[in-house]
PDB file of C-alpha atoms in Angstrom:
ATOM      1  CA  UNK A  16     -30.706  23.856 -44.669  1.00  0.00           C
ATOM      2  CA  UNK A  17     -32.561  22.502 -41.394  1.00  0.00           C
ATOM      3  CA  UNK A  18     -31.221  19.022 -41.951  1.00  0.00           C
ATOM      4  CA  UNK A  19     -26.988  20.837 -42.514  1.00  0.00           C
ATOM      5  CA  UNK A  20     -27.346  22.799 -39.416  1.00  0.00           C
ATOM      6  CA  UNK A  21     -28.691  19.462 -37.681  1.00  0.00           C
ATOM      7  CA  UNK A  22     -25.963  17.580 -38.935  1.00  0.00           C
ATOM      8  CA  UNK A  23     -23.607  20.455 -37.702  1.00  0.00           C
ATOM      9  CA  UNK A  24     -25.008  20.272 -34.172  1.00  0.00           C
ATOM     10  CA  UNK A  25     -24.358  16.402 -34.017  1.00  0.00           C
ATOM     11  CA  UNK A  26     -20.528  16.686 -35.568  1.00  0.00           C
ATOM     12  CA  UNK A  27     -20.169  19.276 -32.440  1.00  0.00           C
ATOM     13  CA  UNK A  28     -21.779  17.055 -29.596  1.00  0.00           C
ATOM     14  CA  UNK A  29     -19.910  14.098 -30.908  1.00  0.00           C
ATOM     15  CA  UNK A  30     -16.279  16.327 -30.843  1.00  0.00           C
ATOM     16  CA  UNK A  31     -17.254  18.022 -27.503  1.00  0.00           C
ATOM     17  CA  UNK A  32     -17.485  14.726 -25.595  1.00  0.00           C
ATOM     18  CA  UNK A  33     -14.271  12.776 -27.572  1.00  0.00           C
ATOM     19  CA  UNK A  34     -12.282  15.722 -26.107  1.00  0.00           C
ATOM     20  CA  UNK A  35     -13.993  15.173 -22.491  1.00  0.00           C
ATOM     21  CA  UNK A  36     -13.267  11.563 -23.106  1.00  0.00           C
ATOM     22  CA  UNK A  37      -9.716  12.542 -23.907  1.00  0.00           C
ATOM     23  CA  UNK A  38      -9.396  14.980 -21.062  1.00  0.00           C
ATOM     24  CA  UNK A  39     -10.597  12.260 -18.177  1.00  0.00           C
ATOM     25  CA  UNK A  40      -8.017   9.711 -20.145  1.00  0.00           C
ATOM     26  CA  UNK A  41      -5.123  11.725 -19.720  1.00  0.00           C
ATOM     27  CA  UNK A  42      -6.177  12.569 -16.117  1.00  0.00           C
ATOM     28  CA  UNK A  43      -5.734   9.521 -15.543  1.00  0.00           C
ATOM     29  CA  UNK A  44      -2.956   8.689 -17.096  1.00  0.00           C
ATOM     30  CA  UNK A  45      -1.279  11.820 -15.222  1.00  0.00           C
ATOM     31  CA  UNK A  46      -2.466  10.884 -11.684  1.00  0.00           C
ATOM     32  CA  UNK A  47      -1.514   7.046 -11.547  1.00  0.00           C
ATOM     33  CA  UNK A  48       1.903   6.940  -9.455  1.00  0.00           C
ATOM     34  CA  UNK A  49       5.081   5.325 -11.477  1.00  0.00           C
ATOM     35  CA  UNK A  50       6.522   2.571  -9.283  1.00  0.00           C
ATOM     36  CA  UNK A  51       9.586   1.436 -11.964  1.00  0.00           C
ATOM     37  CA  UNK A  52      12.284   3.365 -10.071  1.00  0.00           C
ATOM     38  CA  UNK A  53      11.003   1.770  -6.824  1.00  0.00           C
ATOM     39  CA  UNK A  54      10.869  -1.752  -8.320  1.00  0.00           C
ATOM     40  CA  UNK A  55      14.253  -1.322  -9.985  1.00  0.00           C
ATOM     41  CA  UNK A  56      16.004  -0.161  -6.518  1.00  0.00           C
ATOM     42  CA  UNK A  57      13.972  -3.008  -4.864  1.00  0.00           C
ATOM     43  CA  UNK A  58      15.023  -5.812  -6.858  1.00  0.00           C
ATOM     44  CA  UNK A  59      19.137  -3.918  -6.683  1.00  0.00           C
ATOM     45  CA  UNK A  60      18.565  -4.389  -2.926  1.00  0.00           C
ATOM     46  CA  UNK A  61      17.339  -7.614  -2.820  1.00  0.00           C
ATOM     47  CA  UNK A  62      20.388  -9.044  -5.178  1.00  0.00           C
ATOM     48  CA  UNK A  63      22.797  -7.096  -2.823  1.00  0.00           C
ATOM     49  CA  UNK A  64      21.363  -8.051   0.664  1.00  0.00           C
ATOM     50  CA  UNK A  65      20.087 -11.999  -0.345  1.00  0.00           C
ATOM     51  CA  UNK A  66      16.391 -11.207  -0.018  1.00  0.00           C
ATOM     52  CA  UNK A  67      13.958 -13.095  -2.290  1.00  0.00           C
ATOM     53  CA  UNK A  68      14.253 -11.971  -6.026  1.00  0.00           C
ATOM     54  CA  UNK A  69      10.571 -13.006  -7.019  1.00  0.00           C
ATOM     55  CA  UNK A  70       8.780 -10.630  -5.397  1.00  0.00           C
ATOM     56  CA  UNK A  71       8.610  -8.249  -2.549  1.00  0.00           C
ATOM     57  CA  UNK A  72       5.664  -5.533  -1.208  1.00  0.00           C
ATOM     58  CA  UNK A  73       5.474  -2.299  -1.711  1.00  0.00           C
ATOM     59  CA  UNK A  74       3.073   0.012   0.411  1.00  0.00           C
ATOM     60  CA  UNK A  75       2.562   4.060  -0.782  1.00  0.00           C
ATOM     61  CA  UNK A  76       0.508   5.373   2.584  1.00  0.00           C
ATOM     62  CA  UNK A  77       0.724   8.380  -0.061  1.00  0.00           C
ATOM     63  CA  UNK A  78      -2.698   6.708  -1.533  1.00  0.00           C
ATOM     64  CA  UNK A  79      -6.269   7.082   0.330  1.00  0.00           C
ATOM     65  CA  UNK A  80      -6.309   4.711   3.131  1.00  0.00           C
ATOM     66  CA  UNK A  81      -9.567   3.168   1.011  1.00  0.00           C
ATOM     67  CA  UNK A  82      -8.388   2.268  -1.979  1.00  0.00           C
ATOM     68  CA  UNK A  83      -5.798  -0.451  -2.558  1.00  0.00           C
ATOM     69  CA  UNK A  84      -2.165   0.392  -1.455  1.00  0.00           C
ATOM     70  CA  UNK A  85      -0.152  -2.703  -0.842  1.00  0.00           C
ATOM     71  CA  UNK A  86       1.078  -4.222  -3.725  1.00  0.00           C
ATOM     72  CA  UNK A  87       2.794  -7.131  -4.164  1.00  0.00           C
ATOM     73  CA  UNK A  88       5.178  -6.847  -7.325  1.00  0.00           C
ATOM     74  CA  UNK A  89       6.138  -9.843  -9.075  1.00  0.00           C
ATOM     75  CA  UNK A  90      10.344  -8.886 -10.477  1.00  0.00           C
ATOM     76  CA  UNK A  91       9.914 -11.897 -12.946  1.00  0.00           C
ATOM     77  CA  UNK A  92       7.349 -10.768 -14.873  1.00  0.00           C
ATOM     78  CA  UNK A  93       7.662  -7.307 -13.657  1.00  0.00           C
ATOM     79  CA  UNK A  94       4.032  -6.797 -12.791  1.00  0.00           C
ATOM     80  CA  UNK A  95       1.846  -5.738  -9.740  1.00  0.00           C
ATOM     81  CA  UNK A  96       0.314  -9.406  -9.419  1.00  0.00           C
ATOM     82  CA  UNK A  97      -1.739  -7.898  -6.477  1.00  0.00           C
ATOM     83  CA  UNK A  98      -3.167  -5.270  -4.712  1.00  0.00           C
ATOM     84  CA  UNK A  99      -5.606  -4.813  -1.336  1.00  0.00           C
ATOM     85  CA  UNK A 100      -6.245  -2.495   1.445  1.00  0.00           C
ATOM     86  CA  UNK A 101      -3.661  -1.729   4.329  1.00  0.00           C
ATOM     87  CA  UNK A 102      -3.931   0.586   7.489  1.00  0.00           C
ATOM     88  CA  UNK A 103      -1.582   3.365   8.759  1.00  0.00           C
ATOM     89  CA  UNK A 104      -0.955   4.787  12.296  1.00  0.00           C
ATOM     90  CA  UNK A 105      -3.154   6.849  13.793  1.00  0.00           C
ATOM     91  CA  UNK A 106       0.344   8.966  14.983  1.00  0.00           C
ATOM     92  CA  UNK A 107      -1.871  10.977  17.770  1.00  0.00           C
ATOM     93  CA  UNK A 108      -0.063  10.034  21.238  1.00  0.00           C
ATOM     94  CA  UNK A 109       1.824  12.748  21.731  1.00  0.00           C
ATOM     95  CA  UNK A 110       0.421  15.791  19.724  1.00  0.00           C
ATOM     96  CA  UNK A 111      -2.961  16.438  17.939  1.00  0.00           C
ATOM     97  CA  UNK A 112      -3.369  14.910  14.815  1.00  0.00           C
ATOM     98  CA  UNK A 113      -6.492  16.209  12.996  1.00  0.00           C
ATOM     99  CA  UNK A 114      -5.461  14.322   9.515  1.00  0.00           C
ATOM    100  CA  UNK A 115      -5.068  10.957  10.747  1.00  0.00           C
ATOM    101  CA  UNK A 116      -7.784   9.562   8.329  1.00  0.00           C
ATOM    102  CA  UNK A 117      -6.696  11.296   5.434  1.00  0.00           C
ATOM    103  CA  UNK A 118      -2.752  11.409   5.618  1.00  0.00           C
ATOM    104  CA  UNK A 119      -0.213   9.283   7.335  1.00  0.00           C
ATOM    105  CA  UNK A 120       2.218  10.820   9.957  1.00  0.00           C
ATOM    106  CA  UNK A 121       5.799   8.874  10.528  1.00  0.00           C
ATOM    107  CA  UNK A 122       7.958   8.616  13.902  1.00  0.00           C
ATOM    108  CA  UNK A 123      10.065   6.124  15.071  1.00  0.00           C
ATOM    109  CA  UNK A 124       8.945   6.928  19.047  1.00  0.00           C
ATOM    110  CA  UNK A 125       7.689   4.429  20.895  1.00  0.00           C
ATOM    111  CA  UNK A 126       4.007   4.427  21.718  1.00  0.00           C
ATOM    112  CA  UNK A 127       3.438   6.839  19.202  1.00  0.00           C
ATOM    113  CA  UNK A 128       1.222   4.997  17.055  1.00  0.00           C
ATOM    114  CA  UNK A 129       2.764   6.532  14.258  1.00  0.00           C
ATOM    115  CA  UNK A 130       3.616   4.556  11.105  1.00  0.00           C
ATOM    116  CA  UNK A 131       7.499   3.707   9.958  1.00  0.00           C
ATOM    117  CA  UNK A 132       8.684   4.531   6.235  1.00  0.00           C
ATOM    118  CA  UNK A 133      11.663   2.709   5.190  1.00  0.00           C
ATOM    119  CA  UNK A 134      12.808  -0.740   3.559  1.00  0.00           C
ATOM    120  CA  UNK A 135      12.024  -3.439   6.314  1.00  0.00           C
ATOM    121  CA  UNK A 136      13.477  -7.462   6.707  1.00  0.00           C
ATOM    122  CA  UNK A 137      10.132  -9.576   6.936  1.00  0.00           C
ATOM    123  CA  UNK A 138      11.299 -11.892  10.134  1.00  0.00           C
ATOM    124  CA  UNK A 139       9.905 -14.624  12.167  1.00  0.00           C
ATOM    125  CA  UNK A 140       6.409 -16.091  11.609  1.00  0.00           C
ATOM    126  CA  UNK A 141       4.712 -15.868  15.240  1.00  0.00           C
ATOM    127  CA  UNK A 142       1.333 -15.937  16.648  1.00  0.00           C
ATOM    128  CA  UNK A 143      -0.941 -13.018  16.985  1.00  0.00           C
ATOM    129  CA  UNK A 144      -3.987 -12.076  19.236  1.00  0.00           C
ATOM    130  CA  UNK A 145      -5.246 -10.027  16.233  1.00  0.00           C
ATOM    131  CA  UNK A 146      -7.448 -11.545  12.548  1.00  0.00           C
ATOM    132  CA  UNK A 147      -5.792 -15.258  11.907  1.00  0.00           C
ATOM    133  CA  UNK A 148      -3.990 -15.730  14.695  1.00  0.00           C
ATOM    134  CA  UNK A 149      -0.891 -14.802  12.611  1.00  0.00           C
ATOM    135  CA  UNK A 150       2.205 -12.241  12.375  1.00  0.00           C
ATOM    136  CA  UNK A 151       5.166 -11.892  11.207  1.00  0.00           C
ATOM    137  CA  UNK A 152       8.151 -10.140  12.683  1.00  0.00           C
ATOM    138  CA  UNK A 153       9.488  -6.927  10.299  1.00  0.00           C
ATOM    139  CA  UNK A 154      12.900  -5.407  11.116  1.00  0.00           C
ATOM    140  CA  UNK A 155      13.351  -2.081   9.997  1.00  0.00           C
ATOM    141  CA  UNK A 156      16.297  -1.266   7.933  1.00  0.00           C
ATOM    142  CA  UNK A 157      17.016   2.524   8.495  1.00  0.00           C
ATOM    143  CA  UNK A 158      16.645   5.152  10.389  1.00  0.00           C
ATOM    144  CA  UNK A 159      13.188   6.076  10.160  1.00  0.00           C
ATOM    145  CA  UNK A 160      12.169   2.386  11.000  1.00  0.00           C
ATOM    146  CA  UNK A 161      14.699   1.077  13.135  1.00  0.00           C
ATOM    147  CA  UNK A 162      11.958   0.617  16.347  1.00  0.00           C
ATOM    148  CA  UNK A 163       9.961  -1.636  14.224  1.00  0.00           C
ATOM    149  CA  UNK A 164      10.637  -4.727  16.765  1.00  0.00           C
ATOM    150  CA  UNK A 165      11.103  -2.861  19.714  1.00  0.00           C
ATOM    151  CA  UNK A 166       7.585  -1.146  19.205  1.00  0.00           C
ATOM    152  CA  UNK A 167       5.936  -4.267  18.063  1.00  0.00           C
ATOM    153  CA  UNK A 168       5.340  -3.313  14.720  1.00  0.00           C
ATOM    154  CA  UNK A 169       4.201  -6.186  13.180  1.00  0.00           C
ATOM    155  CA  UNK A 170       2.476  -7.616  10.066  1.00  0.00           C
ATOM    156  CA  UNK A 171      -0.509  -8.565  11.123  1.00  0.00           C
ATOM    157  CA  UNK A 172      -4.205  -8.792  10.025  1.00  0.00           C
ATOM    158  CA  UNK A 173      -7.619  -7.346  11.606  1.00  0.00           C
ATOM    159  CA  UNK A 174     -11.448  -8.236  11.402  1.00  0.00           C
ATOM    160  CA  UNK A 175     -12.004  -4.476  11.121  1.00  0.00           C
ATOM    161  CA  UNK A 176      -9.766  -4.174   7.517  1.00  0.00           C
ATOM    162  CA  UNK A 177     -11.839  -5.136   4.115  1.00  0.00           C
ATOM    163  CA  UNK A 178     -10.600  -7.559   1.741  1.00  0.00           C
ATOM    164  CA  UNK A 179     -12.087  -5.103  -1.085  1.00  0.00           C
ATOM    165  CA  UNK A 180     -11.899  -1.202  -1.641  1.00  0.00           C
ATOM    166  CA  UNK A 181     -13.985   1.002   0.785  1.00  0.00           C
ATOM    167  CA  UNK A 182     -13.395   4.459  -0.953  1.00  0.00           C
ATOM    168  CA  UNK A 183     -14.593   7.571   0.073  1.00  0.00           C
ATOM    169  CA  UNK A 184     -14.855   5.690   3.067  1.00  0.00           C
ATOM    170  CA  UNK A 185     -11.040   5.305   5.025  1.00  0.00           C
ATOM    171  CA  UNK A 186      -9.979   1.733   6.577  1.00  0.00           C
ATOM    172  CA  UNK A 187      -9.327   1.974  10.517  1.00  0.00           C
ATOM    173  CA  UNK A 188      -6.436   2.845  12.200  1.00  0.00           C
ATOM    174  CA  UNK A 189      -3.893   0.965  13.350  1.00  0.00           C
ATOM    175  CA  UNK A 190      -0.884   1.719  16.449  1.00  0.00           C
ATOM    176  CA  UNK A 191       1.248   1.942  13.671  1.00  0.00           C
ATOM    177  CA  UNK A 192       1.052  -1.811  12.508  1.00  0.00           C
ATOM    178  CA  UNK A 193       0.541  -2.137   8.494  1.00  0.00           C
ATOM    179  CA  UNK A 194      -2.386  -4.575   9.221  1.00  0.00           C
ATOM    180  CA  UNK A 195      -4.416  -6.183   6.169  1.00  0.00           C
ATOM    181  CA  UNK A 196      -7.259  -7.998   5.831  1.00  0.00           C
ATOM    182  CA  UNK A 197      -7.837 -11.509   7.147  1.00  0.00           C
ATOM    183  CA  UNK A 198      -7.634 -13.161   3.378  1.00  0.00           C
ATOM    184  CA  UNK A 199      -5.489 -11.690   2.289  1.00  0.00           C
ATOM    185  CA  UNK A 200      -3.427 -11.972   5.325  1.00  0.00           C
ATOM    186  CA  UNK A 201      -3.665 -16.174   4.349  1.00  0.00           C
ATOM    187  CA  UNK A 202      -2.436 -15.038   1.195  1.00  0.00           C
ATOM    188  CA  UNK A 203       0.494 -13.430   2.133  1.00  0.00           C
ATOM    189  CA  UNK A 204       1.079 -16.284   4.992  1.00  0.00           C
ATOM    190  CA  UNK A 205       1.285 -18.835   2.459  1.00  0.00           C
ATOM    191  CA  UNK A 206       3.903 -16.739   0.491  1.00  0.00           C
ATOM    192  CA  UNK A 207       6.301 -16.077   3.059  1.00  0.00           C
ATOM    193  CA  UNK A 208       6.362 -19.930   4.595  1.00  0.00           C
ATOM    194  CA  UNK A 209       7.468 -20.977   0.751  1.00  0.00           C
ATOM    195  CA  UNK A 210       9.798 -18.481   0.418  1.00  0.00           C
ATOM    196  CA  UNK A 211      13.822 -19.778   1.673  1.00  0.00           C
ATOM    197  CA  UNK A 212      15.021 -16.182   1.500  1.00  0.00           C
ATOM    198  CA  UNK A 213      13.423 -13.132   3.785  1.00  0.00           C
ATOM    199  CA  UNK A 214      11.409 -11.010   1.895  1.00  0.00           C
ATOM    200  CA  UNK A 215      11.752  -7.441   1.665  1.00  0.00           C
ATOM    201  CA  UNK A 216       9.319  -5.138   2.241  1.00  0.00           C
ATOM    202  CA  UNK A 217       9.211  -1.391   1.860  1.00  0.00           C
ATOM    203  CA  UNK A 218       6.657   1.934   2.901  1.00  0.00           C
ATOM    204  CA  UNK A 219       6.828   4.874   0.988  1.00  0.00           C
ATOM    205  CA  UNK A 220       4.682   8.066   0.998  1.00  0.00           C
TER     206      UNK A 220
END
């Protein structure tokens, strides 16, 4: 009888944590973001406007400023190929702005510091004071980014930004720049100087 109820207990433990297991699986299935209606519109945009068609980059300041949040998507093979840190604006100029760390604030005033949603034009390859010595020119394409050049918004790395994920910890902030870190900043430079067409790339929240 001792060794049935034993056996019982065991059946229960082993059921008990396959539904935890479960529960933390669809949890995470629930809170990872779908990008697919994003990529599709990208790639519609980029055969419409005569951007580059193998790729683009896609940044959701939605996502904890420590984890990774600018992705570069590969439309061939219709993957995220990869993925590192980026900073947002620190938006606090003009008002208080007691979230800064945690959540991104968006204005198109200049010296705001404020980060720019919207589709922008990746421009002119130019030299920077900032990480590699290297920026590149983005033009926003709408209304909530069409300052971009005007306020120096640039693509840019920084010393300060990680090449790896610093969760709970946030990355710094920027004056509204999306700056990366200095590899992958190489990364992306050799990219762009191979590419004949401008590449699109595109903030969301």
């Amino acid at each position: 009888m001792k060794n049935v109820l034993f056996i019982c207990f065991i059946a229960f433990l082993c059921c008990n944590n396959k539904v935890k297991e479960e529960k933390i699986k669809n949890s995470i299935v629930e809170t990872k973001k779908e990008y697919s209606s994003f990529h599709k519109e990208a790639l519609e945009y980029a055969k419409q406007n005569g951007f580059n068609q193998d790729f683009y980059y896609l940044l959701d300041f939605s996502i904890h400023s420590g984890k990774n949040r600018f992705f570069v998507y590969d439309f061939k093979n219709n993957e995220i190929k990869n993925q590192k840190l980026v900073t947002h604006g620190s938006c606090d100029q003009f008002e208080e702005n007691p979230e800064k760390w945690e959540k991104a604030k968006f204005s198109t005033k200049n010296e705001s510091h404020c980060s720019m949603k919207g589709k922008y034009k990746i421009g002119k390859r130019d030299y920077s004071s900032w990480g590699i010595n290297v920026k590149y020119w983005i033009h926003g394409l709408e209304k909530t980014n069409n300052t971009a050049v005007k306020r120096v918004v640039v693509l840019h790395s920084w010393n300060a930004v990680k090449d790896e994920e610093v969760y709970p910890r946030y990355s710094p902030l920027s004056w509204g720049c999306p700056a990366v870190s200095n590899e992958f900043m190489k990364e992306i430079d050799s990219e762009l100087q191979k590419s004949t067409k401008p590449v699109l790339l595109w903030i969301i929240e």
